[in-house]
mmCIF file of C-alpha atoms in Angstrom:
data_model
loop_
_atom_site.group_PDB
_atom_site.id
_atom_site.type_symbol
_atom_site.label_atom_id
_atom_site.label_comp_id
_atom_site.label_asym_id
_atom_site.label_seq_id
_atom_site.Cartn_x
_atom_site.Cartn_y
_atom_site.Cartn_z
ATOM 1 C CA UNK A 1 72.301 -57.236 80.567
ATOM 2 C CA UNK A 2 75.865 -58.399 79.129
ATOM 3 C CA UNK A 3 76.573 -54.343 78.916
ATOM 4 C CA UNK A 4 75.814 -54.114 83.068
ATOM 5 C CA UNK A 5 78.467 -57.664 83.293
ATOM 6 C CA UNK A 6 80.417 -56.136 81.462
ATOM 7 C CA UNK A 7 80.938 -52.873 83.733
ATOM 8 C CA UNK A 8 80.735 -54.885 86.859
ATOM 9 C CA UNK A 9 83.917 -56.776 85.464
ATOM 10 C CA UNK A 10 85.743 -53.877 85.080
ATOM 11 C CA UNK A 11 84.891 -52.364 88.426
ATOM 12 C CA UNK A 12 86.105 -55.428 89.603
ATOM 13 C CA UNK A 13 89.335 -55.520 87.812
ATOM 14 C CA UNK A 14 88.481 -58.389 85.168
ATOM 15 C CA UNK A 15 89.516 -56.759 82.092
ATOM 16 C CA UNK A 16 88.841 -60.087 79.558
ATOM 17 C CA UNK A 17 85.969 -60.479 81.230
ATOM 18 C CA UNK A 18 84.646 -57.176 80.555
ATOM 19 C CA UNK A 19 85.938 -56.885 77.166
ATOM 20 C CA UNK A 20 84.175 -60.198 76.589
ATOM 21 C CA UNK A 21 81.117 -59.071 77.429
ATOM 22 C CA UNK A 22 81.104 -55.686 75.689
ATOM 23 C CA UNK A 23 81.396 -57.971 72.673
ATOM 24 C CA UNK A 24 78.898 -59.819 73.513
ATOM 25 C CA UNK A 25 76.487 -57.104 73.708
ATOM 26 C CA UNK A 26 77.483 -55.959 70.345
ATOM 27 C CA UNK A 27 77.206 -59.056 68.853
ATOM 28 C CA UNK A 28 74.106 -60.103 70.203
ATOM 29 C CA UNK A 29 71.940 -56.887 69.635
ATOM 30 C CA UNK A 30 73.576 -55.371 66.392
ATOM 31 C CA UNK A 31 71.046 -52.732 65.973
ATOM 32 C CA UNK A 32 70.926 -51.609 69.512
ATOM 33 C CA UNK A 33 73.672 -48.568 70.125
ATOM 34 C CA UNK A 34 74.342 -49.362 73.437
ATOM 35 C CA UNK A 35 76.965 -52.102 72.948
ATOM 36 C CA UNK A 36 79.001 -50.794 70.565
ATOM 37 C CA UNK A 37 79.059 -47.333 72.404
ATOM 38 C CA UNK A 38 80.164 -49.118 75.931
ATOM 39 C CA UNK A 39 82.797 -51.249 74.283
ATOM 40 C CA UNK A 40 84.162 -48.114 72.682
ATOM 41 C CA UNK A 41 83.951 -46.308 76.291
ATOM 42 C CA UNK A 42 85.476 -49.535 77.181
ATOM 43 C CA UNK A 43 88.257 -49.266 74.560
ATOM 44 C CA UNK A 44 88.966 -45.758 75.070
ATOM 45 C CA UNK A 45 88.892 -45.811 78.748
ATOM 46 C CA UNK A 46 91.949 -48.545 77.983
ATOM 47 C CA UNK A 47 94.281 -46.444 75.249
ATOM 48 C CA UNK A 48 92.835 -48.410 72.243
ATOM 49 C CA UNK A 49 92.147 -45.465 70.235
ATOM 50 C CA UNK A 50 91.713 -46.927 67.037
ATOM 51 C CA UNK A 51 89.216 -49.670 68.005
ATOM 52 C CA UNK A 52 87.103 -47.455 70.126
ATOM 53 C CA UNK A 53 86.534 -45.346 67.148
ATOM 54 C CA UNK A 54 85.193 -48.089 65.552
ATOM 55 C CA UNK A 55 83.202 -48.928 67.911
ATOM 56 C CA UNK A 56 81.184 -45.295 67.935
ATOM 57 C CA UNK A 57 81.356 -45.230 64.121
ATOM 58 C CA UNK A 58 79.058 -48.627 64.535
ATOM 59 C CA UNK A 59 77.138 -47.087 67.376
ATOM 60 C CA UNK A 60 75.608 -44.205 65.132
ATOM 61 C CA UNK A 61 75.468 -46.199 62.427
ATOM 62 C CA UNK A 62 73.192 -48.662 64.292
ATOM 63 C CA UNK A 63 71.325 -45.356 65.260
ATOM 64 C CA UNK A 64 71.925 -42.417 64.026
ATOM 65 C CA UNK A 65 70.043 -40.725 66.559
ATOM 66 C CA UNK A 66 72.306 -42.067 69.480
ATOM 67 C CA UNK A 67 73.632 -39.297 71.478
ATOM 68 C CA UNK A 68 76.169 -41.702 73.250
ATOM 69 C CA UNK A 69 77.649 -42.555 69.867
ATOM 70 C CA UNK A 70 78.562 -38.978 68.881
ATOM 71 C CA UNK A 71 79.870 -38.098 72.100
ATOM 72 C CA UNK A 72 81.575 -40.549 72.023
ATOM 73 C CA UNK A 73 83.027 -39.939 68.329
ATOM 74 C CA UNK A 74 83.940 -36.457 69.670
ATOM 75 C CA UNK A 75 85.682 -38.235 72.656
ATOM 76 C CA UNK A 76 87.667 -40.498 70.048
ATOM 77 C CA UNK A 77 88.066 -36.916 68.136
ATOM 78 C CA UNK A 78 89.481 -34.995 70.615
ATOM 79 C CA UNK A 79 92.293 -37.946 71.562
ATOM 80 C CA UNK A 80 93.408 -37.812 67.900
ATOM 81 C CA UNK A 81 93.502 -33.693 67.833
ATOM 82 C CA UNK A 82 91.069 -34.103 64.999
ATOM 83 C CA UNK A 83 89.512 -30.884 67.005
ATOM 84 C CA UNK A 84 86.944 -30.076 63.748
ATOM 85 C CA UNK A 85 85.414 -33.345 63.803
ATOM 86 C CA UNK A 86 85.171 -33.254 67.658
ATOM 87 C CA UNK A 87 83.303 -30.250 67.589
ATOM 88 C CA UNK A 88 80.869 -31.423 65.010
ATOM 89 C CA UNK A 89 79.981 -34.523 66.758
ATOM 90 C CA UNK A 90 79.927 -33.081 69.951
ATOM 91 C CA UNK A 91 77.646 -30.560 68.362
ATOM 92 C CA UNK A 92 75.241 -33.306 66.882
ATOM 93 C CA UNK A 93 75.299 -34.999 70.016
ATOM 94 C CA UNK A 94 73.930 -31.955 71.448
ATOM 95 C CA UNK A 95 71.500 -31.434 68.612
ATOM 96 C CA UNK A 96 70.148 -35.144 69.151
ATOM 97 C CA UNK A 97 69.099 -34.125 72.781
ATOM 98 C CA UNK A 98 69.673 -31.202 74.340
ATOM 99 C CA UNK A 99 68.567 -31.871 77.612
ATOM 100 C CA UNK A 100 70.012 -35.686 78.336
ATOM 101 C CA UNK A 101 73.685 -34.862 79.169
ATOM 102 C CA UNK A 102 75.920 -32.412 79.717
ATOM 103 C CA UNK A 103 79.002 -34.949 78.355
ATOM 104 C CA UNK A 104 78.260 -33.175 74.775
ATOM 105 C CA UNK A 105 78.652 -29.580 76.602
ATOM 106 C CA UNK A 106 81.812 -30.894 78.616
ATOM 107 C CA UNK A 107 83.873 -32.417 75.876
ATOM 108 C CA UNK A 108 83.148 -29.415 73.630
ATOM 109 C CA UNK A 109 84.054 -26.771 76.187
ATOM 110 C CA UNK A 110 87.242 -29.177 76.233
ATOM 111 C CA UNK A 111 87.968 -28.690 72.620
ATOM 112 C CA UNK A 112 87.165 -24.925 72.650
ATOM 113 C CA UNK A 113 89.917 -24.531 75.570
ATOM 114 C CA UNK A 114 92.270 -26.896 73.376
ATOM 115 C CA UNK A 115 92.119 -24.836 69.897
ATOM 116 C CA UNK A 116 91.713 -21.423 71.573
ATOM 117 C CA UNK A 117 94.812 -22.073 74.589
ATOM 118 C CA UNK A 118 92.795 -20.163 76.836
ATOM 119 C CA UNK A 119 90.284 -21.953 79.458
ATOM 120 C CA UNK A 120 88.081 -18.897 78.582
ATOM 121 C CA UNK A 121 85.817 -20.018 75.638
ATOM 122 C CA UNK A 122 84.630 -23.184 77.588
ATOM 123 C CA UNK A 123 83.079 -20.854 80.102
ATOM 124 C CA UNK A 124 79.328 -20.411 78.259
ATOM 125 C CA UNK A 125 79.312 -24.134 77.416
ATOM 126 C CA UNK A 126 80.033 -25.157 80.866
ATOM 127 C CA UNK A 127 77.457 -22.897 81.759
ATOM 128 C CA UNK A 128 75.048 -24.483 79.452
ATOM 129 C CA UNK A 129 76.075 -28.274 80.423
ATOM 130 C CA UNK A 130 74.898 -27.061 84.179
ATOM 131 C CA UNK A 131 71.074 -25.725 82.916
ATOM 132 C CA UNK A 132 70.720 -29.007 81.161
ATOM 133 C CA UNK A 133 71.749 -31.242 84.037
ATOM 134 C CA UNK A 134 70.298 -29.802 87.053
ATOM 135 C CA UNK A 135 71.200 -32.737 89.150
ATOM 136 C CA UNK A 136 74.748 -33.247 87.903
ATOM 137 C CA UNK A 137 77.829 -31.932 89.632
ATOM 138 C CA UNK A 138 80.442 -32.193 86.591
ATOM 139 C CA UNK A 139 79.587 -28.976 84.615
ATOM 140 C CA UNK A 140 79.933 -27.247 88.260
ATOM 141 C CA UNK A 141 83.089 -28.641 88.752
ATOM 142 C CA UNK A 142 84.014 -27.465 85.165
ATOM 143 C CA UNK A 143 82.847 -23.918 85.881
ATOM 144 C CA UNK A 144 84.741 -23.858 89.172
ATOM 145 C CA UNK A 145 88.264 -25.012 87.196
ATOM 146 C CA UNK A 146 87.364 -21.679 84.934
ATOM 147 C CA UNK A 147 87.046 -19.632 87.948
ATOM 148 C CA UNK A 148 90.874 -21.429 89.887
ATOM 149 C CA UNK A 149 92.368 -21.016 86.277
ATOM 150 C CA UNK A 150 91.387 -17.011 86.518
ATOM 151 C CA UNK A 151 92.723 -16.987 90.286
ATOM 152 C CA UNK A 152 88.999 -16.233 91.367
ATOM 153 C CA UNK A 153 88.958 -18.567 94.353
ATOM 154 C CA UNK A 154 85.857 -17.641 95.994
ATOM 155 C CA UNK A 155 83.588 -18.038 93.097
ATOM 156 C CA UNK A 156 85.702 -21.323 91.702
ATOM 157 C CA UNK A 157 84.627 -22.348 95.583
ATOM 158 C CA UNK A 158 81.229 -21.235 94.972
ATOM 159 C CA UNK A 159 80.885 -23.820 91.791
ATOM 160 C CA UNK A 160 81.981 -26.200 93.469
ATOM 161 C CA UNK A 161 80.047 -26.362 96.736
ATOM 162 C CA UNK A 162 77.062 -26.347 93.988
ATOM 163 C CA UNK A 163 78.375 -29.268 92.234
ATOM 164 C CA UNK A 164 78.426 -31.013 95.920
ATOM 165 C CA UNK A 165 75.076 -29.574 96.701
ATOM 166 C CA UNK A 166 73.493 -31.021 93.668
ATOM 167 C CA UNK A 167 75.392 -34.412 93.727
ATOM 168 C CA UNK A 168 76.601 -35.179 97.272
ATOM 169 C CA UNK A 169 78.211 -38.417 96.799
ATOM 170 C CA UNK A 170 80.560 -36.749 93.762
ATOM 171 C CA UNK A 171 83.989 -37.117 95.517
ATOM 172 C CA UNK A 172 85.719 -35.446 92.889
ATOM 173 C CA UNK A 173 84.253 -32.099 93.076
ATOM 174 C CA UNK A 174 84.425 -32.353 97.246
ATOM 175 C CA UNK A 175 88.625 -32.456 96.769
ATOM 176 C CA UNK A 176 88.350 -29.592 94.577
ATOM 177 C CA UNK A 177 86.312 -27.852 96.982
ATOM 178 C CA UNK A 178 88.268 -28.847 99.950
ATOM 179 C CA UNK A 179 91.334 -27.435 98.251
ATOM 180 C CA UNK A 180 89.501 -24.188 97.619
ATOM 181 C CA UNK A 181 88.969 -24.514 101.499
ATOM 182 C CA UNK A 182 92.864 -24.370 102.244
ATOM 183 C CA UNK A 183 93.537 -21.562 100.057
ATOM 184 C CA UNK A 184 91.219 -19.591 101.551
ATOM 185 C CA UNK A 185 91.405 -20.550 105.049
ATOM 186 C CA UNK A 186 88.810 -22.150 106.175
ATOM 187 C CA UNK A 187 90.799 -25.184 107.606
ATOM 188 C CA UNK A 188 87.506 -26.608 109.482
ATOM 189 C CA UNK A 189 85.457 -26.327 106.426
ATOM 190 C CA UNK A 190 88.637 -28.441 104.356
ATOM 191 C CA UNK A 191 89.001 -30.811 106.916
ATOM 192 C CA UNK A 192 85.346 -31.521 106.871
ATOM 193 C CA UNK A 193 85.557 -31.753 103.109
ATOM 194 C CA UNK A 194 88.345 -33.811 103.015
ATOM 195 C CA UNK A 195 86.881 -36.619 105.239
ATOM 196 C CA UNK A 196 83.511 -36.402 103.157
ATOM 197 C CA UNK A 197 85.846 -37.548 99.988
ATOM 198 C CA UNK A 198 87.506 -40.047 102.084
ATOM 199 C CA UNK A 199 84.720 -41.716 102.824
ATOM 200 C CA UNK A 200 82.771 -41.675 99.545
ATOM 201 C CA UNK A 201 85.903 -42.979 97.701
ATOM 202 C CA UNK A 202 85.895 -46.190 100.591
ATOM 203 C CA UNK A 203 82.217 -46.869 99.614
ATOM 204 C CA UNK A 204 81.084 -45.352 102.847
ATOM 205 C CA UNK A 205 79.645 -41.747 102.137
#
């Protein structure tokens, strides 16, 4: 409960507030994951590297099964350029669960791209991300940046209508896709787009 007043403080702008609560929730429930690891999102989400990495070392150690703790950890990770470590907790958070999230698959593709300077190597765990989240329209819109980094435009448009297929109210990957539409042409189809993402980021898809 404090973890849910805590997020609808910061949606509404109330940073003590939500910090408070985040606390709270730790505090309150010390062997429950979910605290810690929301603070630390929390923490992260505000440049406070140090204490969000606390935050996820507490989270697994509450439970050392929690997948939102290591990918979290490899979040922390991959801010400090500590690109080993990423990869081996993104890699346990993917062992933990293989078929909850594709965050794990994201933030690892992420590191891959980072160590290897190429976009390239994130390509098959993109890929994999997307068969473990059926209903998710992130690992899409990951695909599709593979695809625009190669100059592909067609099939980086193709991932991305399938990320707004999947999750219609995702107003991220309808920009992308609307862009797509202006390179190509299709100046109805961007428009359309365009007003779709409008809409969805006023609250009224």
């Amino acid at each position: 409960m404090r973890v849910g007043l805590g997020e609808l403080e910061e949606r509404s702008g109330d940073s003590a507030s939500a910090s408070a609560f985040y606390q709270q929730a730790a505090q309150v429930s010390p062997a429950d994951p979910g605290g810690y690891a929301a603070y630390g999102r929390y923490l992260l989400e505000q440049g406070d590297i140090s204490g969000a990495l606390a935050q996820f070392q507490a989270a697994a150690f509450a439970d050392p099964r929690s997948q939102e703790a290591y990918t979290g950890l490899g979040d922390v990770y991959r801010h400090l350029g500590r690109f080993s470590e990423a990869i081996g907790a993104y890699r346990s958070a993917i062992l933990l669960n293989p078929d909850a999230s594709p965050d794990p698959y994201v933030g690892l593709g992420e590191v891959y791209k980072l160590t290897s300077g190429s976009i390239e190597p994130a390509l098959g765990v993109y890929q994999g991300a997307a068969g473990v989240a059926p209903g998710s329209s992130l690992p899409r819109w990951a695909i599709g940046n593979v695809y625009r980094a190669r100059g592909d435009l067609k099939t980086a448009a193709f991932y991305y209508q399938a990320g707004a297929d999947v999750e219609p109210t995702a107003a991220l990957v309808r920009t992308e896709l609307a862009w797509m539409k202006v390179l190509l042409g299709d100046w109805p189809g961007a428009k359309a787009e365009y007003e779709t993402a409008i809409a969805l980021q006023a609250g009224n898809p």
